Short mmCIF file of C-alpha atoms in Angstrom, two decimals:
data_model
loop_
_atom_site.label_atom_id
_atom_site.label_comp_id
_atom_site.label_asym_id
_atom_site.label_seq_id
_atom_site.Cartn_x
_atom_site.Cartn_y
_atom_site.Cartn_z
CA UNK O 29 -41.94 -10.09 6.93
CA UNK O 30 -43.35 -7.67 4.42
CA UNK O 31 -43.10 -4.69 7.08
CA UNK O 32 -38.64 -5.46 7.73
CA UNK O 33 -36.69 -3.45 6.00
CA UNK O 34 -35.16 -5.63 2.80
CA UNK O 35 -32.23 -7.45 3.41
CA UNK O 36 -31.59 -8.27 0.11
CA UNK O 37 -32.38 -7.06 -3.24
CA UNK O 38 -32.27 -9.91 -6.07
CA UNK O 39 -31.96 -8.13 -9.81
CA UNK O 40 -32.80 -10.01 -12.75
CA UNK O 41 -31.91 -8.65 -16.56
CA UNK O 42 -33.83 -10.35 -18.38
CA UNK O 43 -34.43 -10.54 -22.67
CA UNK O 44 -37.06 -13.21 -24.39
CA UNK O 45 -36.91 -15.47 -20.77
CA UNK O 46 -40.45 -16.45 -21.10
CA UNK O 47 -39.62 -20.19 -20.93
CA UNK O 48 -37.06 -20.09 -18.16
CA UNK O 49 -38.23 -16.91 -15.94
CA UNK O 50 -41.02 -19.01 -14.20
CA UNK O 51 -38.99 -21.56 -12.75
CA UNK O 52 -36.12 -19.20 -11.73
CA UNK O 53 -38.49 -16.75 -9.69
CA UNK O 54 -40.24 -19.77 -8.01
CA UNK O 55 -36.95 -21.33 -7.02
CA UNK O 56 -35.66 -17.97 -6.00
CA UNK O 57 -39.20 -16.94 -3.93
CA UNK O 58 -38.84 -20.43 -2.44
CA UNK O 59 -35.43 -20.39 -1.41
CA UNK O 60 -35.85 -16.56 0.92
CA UNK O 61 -39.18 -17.78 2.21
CA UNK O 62 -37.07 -21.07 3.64
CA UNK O 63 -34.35 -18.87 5.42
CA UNK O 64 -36.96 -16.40 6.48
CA UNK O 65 -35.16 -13.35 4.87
CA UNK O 66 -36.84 -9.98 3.82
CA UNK O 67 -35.87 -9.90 0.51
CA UNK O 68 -37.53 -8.25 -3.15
CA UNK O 69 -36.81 -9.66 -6.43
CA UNK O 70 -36.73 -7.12 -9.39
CA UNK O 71 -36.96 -7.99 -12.58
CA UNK O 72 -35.86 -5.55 -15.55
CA UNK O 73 -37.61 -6.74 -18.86
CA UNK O 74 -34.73 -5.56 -21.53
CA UNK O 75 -37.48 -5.00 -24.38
CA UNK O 76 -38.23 -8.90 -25.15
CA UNK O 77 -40.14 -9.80 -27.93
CA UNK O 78 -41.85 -12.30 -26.35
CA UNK O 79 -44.43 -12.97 -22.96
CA UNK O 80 -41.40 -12.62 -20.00
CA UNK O 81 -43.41 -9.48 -18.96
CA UNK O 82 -47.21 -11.46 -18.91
CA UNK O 83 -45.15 -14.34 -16.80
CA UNK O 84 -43.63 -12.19 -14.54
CA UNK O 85 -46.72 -10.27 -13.95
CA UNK O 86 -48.40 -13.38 -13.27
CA UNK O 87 -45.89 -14.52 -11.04
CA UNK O 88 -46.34 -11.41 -9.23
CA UNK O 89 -50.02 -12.57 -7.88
CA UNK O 90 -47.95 -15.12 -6.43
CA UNK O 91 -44.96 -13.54 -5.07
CA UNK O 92 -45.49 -10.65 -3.18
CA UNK O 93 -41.86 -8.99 -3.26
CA UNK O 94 -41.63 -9.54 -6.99
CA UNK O 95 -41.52 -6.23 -8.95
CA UNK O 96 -41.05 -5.85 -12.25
CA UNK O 97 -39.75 -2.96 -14.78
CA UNK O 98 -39.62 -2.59 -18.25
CA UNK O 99 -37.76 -0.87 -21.57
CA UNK O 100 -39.33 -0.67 -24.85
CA UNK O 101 -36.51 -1.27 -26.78
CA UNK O 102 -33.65 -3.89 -26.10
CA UNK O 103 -30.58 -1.68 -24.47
CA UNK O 104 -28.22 -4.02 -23.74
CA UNK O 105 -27.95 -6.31 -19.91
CA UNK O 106 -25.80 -3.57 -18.18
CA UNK O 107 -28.06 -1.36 -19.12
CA UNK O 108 -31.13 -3.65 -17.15
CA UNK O 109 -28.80 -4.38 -14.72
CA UNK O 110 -28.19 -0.31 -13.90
CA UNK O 111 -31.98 -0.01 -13.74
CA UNK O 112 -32.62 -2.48 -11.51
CA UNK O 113 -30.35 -1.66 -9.28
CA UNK O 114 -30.89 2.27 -9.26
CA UNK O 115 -34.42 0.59 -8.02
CA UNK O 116 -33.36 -1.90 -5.26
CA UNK O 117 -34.12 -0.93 -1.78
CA UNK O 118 -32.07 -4.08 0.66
CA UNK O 119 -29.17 -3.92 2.62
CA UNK O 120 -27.81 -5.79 -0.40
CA UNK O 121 -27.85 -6.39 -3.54
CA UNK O 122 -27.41 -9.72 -5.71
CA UNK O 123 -27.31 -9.90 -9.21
CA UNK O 124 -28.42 -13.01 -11.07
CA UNK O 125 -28.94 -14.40 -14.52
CA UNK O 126 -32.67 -15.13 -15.02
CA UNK O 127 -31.47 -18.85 -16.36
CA UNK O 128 -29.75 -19.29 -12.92
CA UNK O 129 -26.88 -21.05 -13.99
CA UNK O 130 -25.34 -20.28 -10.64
CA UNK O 131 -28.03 -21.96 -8.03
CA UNK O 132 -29.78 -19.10 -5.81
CA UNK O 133 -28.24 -21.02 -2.81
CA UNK O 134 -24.55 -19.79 -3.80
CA UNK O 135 -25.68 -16.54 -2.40
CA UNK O 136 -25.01 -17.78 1.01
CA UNK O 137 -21.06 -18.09 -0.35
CA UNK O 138 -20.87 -14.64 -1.65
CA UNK O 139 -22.94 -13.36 1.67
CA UNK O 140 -20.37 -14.59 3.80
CA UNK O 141 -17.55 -12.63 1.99
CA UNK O 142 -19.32 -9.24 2.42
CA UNK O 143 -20.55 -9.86 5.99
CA UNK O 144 -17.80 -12.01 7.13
CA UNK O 145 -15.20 -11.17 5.46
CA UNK O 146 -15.60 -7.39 5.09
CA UNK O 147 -15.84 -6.68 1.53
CA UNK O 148 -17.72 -4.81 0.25
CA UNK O 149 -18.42 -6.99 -3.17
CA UNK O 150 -18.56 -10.79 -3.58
CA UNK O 151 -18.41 -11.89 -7.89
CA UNK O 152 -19.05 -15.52 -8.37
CA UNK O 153 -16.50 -17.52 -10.29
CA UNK O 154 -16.49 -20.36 -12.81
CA UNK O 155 -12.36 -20.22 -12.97
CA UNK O 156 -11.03 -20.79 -9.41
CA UNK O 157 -9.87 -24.68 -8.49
CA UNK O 158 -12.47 -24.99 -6.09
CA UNK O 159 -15.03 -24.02 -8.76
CA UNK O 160 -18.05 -26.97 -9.78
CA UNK O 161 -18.37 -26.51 -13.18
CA UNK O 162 -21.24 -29.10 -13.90
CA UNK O 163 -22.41 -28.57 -17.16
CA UNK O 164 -19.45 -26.81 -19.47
CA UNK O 165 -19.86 -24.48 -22.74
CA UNK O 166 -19.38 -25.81 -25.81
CA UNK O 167 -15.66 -25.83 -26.84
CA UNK O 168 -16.16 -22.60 -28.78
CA UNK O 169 -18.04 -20.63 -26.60
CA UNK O 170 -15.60 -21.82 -23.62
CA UNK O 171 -12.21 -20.52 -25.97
CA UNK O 172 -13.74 -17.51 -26.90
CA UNK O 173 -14.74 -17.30 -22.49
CA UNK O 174 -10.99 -17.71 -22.09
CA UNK O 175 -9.55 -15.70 -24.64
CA UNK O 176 -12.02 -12.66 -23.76
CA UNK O 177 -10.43 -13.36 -20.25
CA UNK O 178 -7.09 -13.03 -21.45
CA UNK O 179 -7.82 -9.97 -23.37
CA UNK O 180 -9.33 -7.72 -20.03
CA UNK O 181 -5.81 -9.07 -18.04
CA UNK O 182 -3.67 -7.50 -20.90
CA UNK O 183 -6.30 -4.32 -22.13
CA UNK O 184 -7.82 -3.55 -18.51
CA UNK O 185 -6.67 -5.13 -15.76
CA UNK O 186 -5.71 -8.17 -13.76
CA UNK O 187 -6.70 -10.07 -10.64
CA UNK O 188 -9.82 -11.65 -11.56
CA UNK O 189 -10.00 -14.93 -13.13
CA UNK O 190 -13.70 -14.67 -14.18
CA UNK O 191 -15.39 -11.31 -14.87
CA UNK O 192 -18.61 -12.35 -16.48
CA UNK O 193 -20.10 -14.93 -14.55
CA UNK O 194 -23.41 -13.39 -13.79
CA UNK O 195 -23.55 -13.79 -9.97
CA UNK O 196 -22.86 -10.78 -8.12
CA UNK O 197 -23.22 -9.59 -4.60
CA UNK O 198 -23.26 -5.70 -3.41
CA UNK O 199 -23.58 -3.46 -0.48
CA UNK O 200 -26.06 -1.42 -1.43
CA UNK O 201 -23.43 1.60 -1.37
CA UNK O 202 -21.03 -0.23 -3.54
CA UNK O 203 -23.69 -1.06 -6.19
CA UNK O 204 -24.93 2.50 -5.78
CA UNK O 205 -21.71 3.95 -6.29
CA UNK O 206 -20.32 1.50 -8.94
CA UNK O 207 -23.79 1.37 -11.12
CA UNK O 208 -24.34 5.19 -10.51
CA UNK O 209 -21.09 5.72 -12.53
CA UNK O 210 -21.55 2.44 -14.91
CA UNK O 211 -21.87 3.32 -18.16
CA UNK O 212 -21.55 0.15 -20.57
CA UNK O 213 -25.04 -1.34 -22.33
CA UNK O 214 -23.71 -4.43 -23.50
CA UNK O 215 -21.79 -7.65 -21.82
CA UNK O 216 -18.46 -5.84 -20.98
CA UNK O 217 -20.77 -3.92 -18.01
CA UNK O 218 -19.08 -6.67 -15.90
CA UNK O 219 -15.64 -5.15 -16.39
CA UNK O 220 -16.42 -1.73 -16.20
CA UNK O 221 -18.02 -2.66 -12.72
CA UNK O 222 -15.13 -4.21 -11.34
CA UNK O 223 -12.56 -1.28 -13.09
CA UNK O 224 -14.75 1.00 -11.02
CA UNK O 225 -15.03 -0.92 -7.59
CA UNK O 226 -11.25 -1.46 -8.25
CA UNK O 227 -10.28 2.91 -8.67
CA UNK O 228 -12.75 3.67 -5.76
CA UNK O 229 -10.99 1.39 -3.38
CA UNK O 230 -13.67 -1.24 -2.80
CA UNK O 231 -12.65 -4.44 -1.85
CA UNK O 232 -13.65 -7.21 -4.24
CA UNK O 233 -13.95 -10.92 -3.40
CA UNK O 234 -13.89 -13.56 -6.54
CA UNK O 235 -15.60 -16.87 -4.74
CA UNK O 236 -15.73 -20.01 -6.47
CA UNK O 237 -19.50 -21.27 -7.15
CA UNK O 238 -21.64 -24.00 -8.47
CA UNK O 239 -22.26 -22.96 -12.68
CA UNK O 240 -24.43 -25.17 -15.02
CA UNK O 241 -24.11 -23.80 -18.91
CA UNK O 242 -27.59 -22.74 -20.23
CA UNK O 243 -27.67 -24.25 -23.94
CA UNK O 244 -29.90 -21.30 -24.46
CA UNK O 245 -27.59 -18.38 -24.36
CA UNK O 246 -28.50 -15.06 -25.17
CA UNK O 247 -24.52 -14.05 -26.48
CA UNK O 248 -24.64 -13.69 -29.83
CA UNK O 249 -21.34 -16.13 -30.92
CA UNK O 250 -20.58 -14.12 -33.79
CA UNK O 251 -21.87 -9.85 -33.08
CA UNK O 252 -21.44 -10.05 -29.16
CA UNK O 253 -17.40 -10.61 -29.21
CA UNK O 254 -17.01 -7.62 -31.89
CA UNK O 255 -18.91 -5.74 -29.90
CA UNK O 256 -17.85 -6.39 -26.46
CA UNK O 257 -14.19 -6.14 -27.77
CA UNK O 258 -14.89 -2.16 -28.50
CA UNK O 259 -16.25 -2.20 -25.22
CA UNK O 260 -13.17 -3.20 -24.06
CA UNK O 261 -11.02 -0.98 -25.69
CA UNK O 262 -13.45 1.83 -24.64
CA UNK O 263 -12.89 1.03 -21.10
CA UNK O 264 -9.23 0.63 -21.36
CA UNK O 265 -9.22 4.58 -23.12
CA UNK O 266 -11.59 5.89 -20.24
CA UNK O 267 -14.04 6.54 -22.89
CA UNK O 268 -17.35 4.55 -21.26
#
């Protein structure tokens, strides 16, 4: 399998993931080798402060399509995410937190939008009815989720009922042409994405998928929404 072209490219932004990373890339390696896919997996170390970079480099002995790349200095998840992806080399290209919230097996769901469907980019999402939200935010964090939601339907644009679940399927000339033009270093990358895919005429699917809240998030409760909120306003000016 190592001399097929990749079929799919898996990115992972990653920041202080030591403790979760392992798992994630062993259930990930796993899952491809059991549907006999080519596939890479590239993790993008955002400048963490602790060992994600040793454990993926060990995991690398192990997994022979895992690559990994690295910033000194933290810049922000769509800033990994745009680096990892100028990098990937499959037919496709999935995006996925490093805590995977949403199981690896939901790619199959946002696969069969792109290559049955026809589009040409598949977002997973925690807000449709046919969603399986196991394990919810806390009250807070899930408000602040919905009220962020709210604000990109009246600042940006509407259509989507979820923009920031992190579970994302490309074409590769989608992502290259969305992420080529990206230009957002923080959380609201998501919704610069989309505004992107949406003025270029790409066709966007939102498919309902399995989530399970990670206690251990990595959005600041009180600096991320000030900052992501600029971001927002930014995007809505045409100034990213």
């Amino acid at each position: 399998m190592a001399d097929l072209p990749i079929r799919i490219s898996v990115v992972i932004p990653a920041y202080n993931e030591a403790s979760r990373i392992k798992d994630s890339l062993g259930r990930i390696a796993s899952y491809f080798e059991r549907q006999a896919v080519s596939y890479e997996v590239i993790v993008v170390d955002d400048g963490s402060t602790d060992d994600t970079a040793a454990v993926v480099r060990s995991m690398a002995k192990r997994i022979e399509h895992l690559r990994l790349l690295t910033s000194n200095t933290n810049r922000g998840k769509g800033h990994a995410v745009r680096h990892g992806i100028a990098a990937a080399r499959g037919d496709y290209v999935l995006m996925s937190d490093a805590d995977l919230s949403t199981p690896i097996e939901e790619v199959e769901k946002l696969m069969r939008a792109l290559k049955v469907g026809g589009y040409d980019v598949a977002i997973g999402s925690r807000a449709m009815p046919q969603s399986d939200v196991r394990l919810r935010q806390t009250p807070v964090r899930e408000g602040m989720g919905k009220l962020f939601n709210l604000l990109v339907r009246l600042l940006v644009m509407r259509g989507f009922g979820d923009t920031q679940c992190g579970f994302k399927c490309f074409r590769a000339n989608a992502a290259r042409l969305i992420f080529t033009r990206q230009r957002i270093d923080g959380f609201c990358f998501d919704v610069e994405a989309l505004m992107i895919a949406r003025k270029a005429g790409l066709r966007v699917k939102e498919v309902p998928v399995v989530w399970l809240n990670s206690p251990e998030s990595r959005v600041h409760i009180l600096h991320a929404p000030i900052q992501m909120f600029w971001d927002l306003l930014r995007i809505a000016l045409g100034m990213s």
